[in-house]
Coordinates of C-alpha atoms in Angstrom, one line a residue:
Chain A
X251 CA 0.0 0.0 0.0
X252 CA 2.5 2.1 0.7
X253 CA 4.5 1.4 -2.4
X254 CA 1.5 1.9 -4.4
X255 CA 1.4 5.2 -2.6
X256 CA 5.1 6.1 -3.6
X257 CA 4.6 4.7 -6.8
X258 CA 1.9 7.3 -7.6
X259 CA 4.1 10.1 -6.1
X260 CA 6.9 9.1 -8.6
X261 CA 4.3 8.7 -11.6
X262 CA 3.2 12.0 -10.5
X263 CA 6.4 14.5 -9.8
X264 CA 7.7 12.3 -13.2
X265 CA 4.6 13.8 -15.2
X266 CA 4.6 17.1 -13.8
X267 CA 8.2 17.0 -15.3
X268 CA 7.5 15.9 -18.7
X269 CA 5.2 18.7 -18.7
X270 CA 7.3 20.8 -17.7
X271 CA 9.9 20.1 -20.3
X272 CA 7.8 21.9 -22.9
X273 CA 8.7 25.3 -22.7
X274 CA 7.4 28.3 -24.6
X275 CA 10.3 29.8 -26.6
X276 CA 10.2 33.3 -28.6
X277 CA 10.5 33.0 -32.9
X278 CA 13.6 34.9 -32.2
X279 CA 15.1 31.7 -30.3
X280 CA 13.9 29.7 -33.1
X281 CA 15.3 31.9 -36.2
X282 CA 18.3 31.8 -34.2
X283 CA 18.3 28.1 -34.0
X284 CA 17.1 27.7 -37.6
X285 CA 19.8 29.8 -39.0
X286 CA 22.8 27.8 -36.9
X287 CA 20.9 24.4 -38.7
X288 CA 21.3 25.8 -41.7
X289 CA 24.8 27.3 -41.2
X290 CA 25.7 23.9 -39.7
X291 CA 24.4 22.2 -42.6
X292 CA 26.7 23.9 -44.9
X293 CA 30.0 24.4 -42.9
X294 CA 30.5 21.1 -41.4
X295 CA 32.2 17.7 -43.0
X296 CA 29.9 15.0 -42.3
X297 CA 29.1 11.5 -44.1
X298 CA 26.0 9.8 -43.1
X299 CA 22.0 8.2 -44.1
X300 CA 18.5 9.8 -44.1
X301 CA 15.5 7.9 -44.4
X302 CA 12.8 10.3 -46.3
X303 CA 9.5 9.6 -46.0
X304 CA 6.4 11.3 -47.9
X305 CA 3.1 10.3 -48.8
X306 CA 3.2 6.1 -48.5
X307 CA 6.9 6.3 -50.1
X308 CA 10.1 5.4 -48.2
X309 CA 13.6 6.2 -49.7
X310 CA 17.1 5.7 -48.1
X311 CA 19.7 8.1 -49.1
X312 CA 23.5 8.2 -48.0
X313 CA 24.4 12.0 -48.0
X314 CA 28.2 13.2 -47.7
X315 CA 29.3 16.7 -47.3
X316 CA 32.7 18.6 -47.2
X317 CA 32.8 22.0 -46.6
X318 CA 36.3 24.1 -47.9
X319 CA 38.0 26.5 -48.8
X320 CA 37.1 26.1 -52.5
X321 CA 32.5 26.0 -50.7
X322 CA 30.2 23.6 -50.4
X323 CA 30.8 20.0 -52.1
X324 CA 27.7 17.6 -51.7
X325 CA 26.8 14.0 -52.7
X326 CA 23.5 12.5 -52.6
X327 CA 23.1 8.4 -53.5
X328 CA 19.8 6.9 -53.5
X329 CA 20.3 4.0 -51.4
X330 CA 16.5 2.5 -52.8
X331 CA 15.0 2.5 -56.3
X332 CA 17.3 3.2 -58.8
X333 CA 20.4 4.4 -58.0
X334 CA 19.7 8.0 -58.4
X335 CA 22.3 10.4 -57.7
X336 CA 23.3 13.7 -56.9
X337 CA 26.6 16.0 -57.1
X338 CA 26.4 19.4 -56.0
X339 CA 29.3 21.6 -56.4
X340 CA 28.0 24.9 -55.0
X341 CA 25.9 25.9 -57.4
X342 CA 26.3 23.5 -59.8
X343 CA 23.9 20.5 -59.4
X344 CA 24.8 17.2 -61.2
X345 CA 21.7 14.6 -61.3
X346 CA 22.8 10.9 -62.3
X347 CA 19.5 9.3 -63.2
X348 CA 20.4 5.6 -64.2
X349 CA 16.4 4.7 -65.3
X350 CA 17.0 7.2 -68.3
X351 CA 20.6 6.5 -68.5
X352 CA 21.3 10.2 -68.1
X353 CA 23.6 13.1 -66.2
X354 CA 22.3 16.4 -66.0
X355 CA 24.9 19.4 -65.2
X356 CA 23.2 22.6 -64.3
X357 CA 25.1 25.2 -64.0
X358 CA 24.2 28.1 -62.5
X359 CA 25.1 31.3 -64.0
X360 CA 27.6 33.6 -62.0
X361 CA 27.0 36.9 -60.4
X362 CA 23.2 35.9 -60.3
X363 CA 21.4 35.9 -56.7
X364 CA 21.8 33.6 -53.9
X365 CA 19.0 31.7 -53.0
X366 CA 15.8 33.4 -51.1
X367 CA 16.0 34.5 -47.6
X368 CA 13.5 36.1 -45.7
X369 CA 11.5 39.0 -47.0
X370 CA 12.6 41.8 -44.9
X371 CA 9.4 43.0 -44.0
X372 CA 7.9 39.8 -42.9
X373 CA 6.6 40.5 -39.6
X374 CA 7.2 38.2 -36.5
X375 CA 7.0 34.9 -36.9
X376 CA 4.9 34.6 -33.9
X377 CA 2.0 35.7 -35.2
X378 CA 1.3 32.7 -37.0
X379 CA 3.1 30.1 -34.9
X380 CA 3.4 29.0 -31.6
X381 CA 7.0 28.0 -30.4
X382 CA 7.9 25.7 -27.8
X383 CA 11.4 23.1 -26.9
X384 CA 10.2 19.6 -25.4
X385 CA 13.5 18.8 -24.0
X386 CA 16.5 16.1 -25.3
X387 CA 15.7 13.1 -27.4
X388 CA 18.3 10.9 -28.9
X389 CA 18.3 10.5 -33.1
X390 CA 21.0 8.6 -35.1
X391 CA 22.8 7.8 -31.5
X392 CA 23.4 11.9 -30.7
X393 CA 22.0 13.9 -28.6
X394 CA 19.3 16.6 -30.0
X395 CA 17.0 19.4 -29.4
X396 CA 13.5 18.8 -29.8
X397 CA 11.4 21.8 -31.3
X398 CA 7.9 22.3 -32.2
X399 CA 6.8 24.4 -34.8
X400 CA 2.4 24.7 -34.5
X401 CA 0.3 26.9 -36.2
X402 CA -2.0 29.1 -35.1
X403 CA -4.7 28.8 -37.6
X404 CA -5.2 26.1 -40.5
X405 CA -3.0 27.6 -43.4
X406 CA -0.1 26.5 -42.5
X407 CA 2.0 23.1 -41.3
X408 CA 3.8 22.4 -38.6
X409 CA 6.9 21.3 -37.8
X410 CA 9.1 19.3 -35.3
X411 CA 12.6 19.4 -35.5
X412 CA 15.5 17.5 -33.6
X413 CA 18.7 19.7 -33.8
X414 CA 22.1 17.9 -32.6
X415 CA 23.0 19.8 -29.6
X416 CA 26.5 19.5 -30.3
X417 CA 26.9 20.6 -33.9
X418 CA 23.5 22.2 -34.3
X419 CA 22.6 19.6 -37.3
X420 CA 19.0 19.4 -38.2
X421 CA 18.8 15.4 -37.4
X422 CA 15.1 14.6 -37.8
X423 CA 12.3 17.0 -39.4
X424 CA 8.8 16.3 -39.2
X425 CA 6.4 18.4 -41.4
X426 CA 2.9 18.1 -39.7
X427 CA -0.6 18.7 -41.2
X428 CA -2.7 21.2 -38.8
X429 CA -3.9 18.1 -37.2
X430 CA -0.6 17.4 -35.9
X431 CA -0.2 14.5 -38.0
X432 CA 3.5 13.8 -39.8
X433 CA 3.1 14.1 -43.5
X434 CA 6.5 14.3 -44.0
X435 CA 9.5 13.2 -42.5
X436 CA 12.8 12.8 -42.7
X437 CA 15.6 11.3 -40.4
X438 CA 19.1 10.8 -39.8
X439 CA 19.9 6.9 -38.9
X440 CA 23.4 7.3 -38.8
X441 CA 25.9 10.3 -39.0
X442 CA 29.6 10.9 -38.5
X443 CA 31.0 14.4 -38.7
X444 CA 35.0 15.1 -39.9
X445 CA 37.5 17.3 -39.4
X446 CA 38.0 17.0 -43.1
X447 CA 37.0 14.3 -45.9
X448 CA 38.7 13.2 -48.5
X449 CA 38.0 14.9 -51.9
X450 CA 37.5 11.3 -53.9
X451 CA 34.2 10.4 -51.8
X452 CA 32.5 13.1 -53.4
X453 CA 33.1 11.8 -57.1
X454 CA 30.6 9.8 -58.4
X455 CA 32.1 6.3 -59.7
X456 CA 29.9 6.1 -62.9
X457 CA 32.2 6.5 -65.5
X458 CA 29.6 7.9 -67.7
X459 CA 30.2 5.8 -70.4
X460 CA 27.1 4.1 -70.4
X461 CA 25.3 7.3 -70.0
X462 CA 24.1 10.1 -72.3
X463 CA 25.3 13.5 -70.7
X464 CA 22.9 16.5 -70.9
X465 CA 24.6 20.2 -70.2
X466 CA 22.7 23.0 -69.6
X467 CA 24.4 25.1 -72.8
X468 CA 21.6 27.5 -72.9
X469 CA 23.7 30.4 -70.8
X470 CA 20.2 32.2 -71.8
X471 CA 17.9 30.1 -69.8
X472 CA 18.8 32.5 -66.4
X473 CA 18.3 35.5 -68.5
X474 CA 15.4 38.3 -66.7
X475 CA 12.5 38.5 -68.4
X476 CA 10.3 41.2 -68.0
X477 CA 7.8 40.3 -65.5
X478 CA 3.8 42.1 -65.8
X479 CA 3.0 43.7 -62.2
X480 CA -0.5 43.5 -63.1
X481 CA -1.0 40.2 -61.5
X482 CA -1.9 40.2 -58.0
X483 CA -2.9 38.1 -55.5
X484 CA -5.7 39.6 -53.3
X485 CA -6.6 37.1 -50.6
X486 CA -3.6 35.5 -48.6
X487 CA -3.5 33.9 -44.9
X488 CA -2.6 36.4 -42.4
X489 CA 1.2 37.0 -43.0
X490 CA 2.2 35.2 -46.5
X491 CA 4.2 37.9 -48.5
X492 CA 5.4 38.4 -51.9
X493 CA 9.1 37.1 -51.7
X494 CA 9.6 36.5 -55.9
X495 CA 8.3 37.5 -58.7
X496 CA 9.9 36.3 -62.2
X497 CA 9.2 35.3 -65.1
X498 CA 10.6 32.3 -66.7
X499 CA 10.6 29.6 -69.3
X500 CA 9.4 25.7 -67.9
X501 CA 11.8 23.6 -70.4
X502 CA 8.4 21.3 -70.3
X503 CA 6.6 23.6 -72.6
X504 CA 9.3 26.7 -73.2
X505 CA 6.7 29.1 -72.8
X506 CA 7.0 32.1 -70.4
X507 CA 5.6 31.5 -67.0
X508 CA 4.6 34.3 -64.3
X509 CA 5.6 33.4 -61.5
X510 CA 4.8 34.7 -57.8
X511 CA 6.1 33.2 -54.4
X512 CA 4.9 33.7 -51.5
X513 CA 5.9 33.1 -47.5
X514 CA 5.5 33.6 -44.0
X515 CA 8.9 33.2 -43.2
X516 CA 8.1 29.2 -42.9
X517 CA 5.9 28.3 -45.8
X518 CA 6.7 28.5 -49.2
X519 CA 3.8 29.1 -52.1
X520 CA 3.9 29.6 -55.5
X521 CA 1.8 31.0 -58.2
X522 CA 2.1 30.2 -61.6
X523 CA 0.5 31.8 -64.4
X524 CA 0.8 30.5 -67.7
X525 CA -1.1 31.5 -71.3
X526 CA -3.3 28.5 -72.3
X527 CA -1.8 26.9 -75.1
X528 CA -3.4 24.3 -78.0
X529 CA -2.7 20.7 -76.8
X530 CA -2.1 21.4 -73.6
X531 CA -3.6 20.1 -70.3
X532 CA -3.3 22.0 -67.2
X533 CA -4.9 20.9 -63.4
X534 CA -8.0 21.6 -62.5
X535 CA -9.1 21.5 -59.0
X536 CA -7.3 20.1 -56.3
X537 CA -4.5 17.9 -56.1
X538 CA -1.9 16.7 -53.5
X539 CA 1.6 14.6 -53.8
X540 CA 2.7 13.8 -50.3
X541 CA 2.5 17.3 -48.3
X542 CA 2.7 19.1 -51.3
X543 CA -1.1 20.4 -52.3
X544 CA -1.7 21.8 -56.2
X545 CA -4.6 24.0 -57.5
X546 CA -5.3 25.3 -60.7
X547 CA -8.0 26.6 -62.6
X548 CA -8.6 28.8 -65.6
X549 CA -9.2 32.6 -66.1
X550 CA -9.8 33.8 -69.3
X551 CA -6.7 33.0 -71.8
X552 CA -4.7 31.8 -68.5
X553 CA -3.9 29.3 -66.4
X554 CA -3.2 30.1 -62.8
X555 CA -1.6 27.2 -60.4
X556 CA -0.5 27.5 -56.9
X557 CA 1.9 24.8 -55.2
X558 CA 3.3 24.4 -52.3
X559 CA 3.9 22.8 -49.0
X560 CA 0.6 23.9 -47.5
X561 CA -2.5 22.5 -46.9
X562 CA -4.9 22.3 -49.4
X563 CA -7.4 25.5 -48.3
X564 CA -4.0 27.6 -48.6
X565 CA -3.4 26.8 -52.4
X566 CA -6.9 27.3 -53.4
X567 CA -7.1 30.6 -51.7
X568 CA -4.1 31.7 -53.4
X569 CA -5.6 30.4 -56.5
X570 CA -8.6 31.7 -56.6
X571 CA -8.0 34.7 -55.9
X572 CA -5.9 35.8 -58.5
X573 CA -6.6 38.9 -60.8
X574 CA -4.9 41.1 -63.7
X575 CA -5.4 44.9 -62.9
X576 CA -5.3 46.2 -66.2
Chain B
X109 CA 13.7 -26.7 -59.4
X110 CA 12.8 -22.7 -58.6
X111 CA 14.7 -23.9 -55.2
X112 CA 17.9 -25.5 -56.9
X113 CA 17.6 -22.1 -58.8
X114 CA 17.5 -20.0 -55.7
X115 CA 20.3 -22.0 -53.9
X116 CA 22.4 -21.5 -56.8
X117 CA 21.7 -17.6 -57.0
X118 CA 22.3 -17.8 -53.3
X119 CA 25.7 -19.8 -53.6
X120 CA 26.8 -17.5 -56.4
X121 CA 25.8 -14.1 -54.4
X122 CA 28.2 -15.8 -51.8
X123 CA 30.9 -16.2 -54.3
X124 CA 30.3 -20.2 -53.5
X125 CA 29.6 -21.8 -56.6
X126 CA 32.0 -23.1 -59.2
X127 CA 33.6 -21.8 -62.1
X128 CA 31.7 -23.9 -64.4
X129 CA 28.6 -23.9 -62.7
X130 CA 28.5 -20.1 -62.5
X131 CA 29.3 -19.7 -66.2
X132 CA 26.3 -21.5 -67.0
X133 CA 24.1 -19.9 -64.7
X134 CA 25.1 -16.4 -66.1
X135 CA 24.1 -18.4 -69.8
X136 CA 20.9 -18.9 -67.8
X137 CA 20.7 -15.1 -66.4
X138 CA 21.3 -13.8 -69.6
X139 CA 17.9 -16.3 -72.1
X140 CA 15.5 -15.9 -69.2
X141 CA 13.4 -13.1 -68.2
X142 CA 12.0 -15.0 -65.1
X143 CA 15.6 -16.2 -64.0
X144 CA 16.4 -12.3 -64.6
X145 CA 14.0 -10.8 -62.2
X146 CA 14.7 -13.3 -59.7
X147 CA 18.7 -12.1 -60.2
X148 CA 18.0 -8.4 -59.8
X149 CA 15.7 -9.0 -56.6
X150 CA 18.5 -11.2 -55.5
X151 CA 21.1 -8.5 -56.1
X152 CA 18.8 -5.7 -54.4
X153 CA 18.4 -7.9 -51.2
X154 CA 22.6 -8.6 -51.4
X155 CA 22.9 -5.2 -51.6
X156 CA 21.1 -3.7 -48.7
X157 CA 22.6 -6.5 -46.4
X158 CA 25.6 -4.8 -47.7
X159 CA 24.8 -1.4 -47.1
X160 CA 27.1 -0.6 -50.3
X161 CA 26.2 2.6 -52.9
X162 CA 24.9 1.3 -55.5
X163 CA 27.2 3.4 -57.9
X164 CA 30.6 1.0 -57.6
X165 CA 28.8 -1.0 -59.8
X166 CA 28.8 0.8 -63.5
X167 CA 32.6 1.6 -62.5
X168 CA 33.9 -2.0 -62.6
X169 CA 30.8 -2.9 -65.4
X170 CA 33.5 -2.5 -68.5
X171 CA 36.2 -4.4 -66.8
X172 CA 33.9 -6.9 -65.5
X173 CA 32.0 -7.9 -69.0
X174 CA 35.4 -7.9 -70.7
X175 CA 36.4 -10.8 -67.5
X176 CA 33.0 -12.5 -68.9
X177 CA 33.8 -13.0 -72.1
X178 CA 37.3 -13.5 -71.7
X179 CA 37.5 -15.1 -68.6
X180 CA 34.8 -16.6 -66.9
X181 CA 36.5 -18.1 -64.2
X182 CA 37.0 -15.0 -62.4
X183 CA 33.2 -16.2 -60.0
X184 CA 35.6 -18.9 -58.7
X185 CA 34.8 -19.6 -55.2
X186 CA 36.9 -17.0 -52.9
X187 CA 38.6 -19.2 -50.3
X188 CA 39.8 -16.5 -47.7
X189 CA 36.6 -15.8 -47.4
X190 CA 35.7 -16.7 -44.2
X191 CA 39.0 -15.6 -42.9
X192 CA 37.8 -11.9 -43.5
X193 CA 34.0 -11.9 -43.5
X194 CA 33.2 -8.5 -43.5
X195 CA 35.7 -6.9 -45.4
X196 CA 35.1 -9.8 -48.2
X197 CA 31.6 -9.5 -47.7
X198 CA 32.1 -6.2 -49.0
X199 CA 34.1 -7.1 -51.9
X200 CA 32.0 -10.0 -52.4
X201 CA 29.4 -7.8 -53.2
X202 CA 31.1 -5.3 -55.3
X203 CA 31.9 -8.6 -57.6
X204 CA 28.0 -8.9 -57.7
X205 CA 26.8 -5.8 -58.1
X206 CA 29.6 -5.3 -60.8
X207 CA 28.4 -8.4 -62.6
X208 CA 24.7 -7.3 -62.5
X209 CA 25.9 -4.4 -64.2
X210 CA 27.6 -6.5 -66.4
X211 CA 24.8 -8.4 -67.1
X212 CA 22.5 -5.0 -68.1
X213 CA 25.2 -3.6 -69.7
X214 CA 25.2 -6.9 -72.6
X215 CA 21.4 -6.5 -72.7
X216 CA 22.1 -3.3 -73.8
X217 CA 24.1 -3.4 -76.6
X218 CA 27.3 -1.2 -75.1
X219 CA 28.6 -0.3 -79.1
X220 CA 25.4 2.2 -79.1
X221 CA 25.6 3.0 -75.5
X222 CA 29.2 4.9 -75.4
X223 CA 27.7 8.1 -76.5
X224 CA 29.8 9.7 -74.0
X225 CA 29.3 13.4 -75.4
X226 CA 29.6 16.2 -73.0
X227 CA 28.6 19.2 -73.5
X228 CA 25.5 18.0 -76.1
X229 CA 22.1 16.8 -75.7
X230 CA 21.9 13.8 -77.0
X231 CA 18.8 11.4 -77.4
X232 CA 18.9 8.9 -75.0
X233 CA 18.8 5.1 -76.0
X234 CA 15.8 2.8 -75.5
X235 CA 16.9 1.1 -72.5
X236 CA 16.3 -2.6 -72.3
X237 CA 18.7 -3.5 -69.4
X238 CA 16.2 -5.5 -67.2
X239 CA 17.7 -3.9 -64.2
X240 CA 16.7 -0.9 -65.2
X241 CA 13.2 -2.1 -65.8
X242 CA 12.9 -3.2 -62.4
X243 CA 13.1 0.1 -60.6
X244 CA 10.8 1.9 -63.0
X245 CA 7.8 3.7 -61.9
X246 CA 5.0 4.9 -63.4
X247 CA 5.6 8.9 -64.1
X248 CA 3.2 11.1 -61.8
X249 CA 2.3 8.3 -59.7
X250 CA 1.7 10.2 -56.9
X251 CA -0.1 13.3 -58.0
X252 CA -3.9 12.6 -57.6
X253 CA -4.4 13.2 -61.0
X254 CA -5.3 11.1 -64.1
X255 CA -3.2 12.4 -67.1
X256 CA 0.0 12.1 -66.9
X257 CA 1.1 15.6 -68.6
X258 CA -0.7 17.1 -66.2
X259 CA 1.3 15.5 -63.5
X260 CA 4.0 16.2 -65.2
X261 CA 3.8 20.0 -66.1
X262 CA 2.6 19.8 -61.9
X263 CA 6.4 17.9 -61.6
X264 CA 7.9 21.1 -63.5
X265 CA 6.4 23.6 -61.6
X266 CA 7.2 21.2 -58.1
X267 CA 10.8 21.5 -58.9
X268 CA 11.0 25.1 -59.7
X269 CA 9.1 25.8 -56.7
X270 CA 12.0 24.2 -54.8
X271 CA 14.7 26.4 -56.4
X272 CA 12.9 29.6 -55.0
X273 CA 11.7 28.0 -51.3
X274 CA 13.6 27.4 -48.2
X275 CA 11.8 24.8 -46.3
X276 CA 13.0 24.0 -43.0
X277 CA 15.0 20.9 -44.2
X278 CA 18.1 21.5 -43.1
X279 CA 21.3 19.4 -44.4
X280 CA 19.1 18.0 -46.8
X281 CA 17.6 20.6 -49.2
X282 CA 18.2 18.0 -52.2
X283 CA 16.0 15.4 -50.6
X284 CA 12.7 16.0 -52.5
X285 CA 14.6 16.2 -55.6
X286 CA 15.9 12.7 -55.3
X287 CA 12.7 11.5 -54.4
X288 CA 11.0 13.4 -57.2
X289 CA 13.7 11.4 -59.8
X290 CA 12.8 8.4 -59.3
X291 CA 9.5 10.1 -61.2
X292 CA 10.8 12.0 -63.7
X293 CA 13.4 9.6 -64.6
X294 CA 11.5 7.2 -66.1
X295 CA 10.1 8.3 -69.3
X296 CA 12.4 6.0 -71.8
X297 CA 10.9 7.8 -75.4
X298 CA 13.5 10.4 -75.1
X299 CA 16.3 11.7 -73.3
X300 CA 14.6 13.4 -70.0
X301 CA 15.7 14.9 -67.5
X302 CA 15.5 16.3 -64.1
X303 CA 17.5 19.3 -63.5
X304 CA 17.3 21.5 -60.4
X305 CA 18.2 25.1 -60.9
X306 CA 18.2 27.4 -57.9
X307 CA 17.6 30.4 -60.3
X308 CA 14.4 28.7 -62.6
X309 CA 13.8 26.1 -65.3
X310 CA 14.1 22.8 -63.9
X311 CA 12.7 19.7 -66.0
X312 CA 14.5 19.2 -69.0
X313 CA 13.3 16.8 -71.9

């Protein structure tokens, strides 16, 4: 009886604990944290696996990267499927697709912009999320950082996020729908990190003989194109802003595609807008591929579709409320 | 008999069978579909046991299908094996993988493969390599949508999307993109690509 009674004590002062653990943090904290993931990410040596998992698909990939002075040298091998791979060179991006026999070298065109950071006038991130750490949890045999990312209204995902607490690697990422459900994930099973790492790990052993090579050649492809401010999107969930807006050619079709994106800071959207041609078929409606939700629908001459990693209201309010001011 | 078959896949995976009796087998690998399929799945399972990249394998393909036809003795049973498990393990299934990719690489006629052409788009050949087959997917398989050129013009936009969005994915930006090739990558009419392009365009065909 007594036991029982010290049992329930322990269960007790253990939950009030676990509770306890979950504390609210600002989206300063968090930007903070984010930005040392993302630094760490990029500066540090490491070799290791990731399982990725979206929709009902499950893929393994081995992922090693050296940092220098020289930048950023990636490689990314498939480990299910077909052996898919993927050599990054700072900004040049080498797919190895073995199904079409294929190597695709993109090169990105110097002196144009890094990739997108956050608008500066984006507001606080709080506004739209809520914030809070839930104490240590071990992933890939190191010690991390849990976060939770939830949103305050239905527009958005959530996240969870295991940072190493040592090196400040993201670990584990969990992308959650707004009923807290994972709908996408992935995770470090194993990871070592390096003082340095040998060069010759970062080459790809196909000897490209079998293959058939395809170079981007067209220097033009990167070129500005005039963009039309007329279009606007007039209904957006509280806080997504206008981070891009270009205009460029899809090599699907090589026809010139408007093209709008929009984000909280978090979320990613974007709206493409695209003159309807003969013989082609565009989405109507709703559609979804893992987390990622599609819209499109017609308006007048054009076709206007919004993706991104949001739920499916979010693209169809972007969508639909598209209009040309002139 | 599909047991004898599988124990002598098995034996050979394990660099165990004889010279002779491995020659023949390969015979066998090469005239039958069935036997082919029941290789490759062999080889996948070897593989991940393994825990090897997959991409050793295209290295040593040359070398090794040059061994075939000159020298088939070269699957004769490895006798330090057990003396080294692991690190022969390892080797043992390099051999494999290298002769699967043998194997593909005969299926596939290698005189009109070695269009090794940098710096030009050229048409990609009808692949017939059964390994190949094996991994293929339908294209737009997981869009909710019926036609696939609407799938893929949603692929195309998908991709570029991911050039101009910084999703909270930390070391592993590229992740989606692999994923996504195992989509893209399959139409064998022409020479198609997937290309990721921080600035714009993205799926090449």
């Amino acid at each position: 009886m007594r036991r029982g009674f010290l049992i329930t004590v322990l269960l007790f002062s253990l939950s009030i604990s676990l509770t306890a653990s979950a504390e609210q943090i600002d989206s300063d904290t968090v930007r903070e944290w984010l930005g040392r993931v993302t630094a760490a990410g990029k500066n540090l040596n490491y070799e290791g696996t990731f399982v990725y998992r979206h929709g009902n698909e499950m893929e393994a990939v081995k992922i090693i990267h050296k940092a220098d002075d020289k930048g950023e040298h990636e490689r990314m091998i498939s480990l299910t499927g077909s052996a898919r791979e993927i050599i990054r060179n700072n900004e040049v991006v080498t797919c190895i697709l073995p199904d079409s026999k294929s190597v695709v070298v993109d090169n990105k065109t110097p002196g144009t912009q890094q990739l997108p950071s956050f608008p500066s006038e984006l507001g606080q991130l709080d506004a739209y999320y809520d914030f809070s750490f839930e104490g240590y949890e071990r992933v890939a045999s190191r010690e991390a950082r849990r976060v939770v990312i939830k949103p305050q209204d239905r527009f958005r995902y959530g996240y969870r996020l295991w940072i190493d607490d040592a090196f400040e690697l993201l670990l584990r990422s969990e992308l959650l729908d707004p009923d807290g459900n994972a709908v996408e994930q992935i995770m470090f099973t194993d990871i070592k990190l390096y003082e340095s790492l040998d060069s010759d790990l970062l080459k790809s052993n196909l000897s490209g003989r079998e293959f058939t090579w395809v170079t981007d050649d067209e220097t033009n492809h990167d070129k500005p194109m005039p963009v039309d401010p007329h279009w606007q999107v007039t209904n957006k969930p509280k806080g997504f802003m206008l981070a891009h807006h270009n205009m460029h050619k899809l090599p699907e079709t090589n026809r010139p595609v408007e093209h709008l994106v929009y984000t909280d800071g978090l979320a990613w959207v974007s709206v493409y807008i695209e003159k309807i041609a003969k013989n082609s078929d565009s989405l109507q409606g709703a559609t979804s591929m893992g987390a990622v939700n599609a819209y499109g629908r017609v308006m007048g001459e054009y076709h206007v579709t919004a993706v991104g990693e949001v739920p499916a209201m979010t693209v169809e309010i972007l969508s639909s409320s598209v209009i040309h001011t002139k | 008999m599909t047991k004898q078959i599988d124990e002598k896949l098995s034996a050979f995976v394990d660099g165990e069978l004889e010279a002779v009796e491995a020659d023949r087998l390969i015979s066998d690998i090469l005239s039958n579909d069935e036997l082919r399929s029941r290789w490759a799945n062999y080889h996948s399972i070897s593989h991940s046991l393994n825990g090897q990249s997959v991409n050793s394998e295209v290295d040593l393909s040359s070398s090794i299908s040059a061994a075939l036809a000159n020298e088939p003795t070269v699957f004769a049973p490895q006798h330090k094996k057990r003396i080294f498990p692991a690190a022969l393990k390892q080797a043992a299934g390099m051999a494999i993988a290298a002769t699967v990719a043998a194997v593909a690489v005969l299926m596939v006629q290698p005189e009109e493969q070695n269009l090794f052409n940098p710096g030009a788009v050229a048409k990609a050949p009808t692949i017939s390599s059964p390994i190949a087959n094996q991994t293929v997917l339908p294209v737009g398989v997981n869009w909710s949508v019926a036609e696939p050129s609407v799938a893929s013009k949603l692929n195309a936009y998908l991709v570029n999307h991911n050039g101009y969005s910084t999703p909270v994915r930390g070391a592993m930006p590229f992740a989606q993109i692999v994923s996504y090739g195992t989509k893209h990558s399959v139409k064998t009419d022409d020479s198609v690509v997937l290309e990721y392009n921080p600035n714009g365009s993205s799926v090449r065909r």
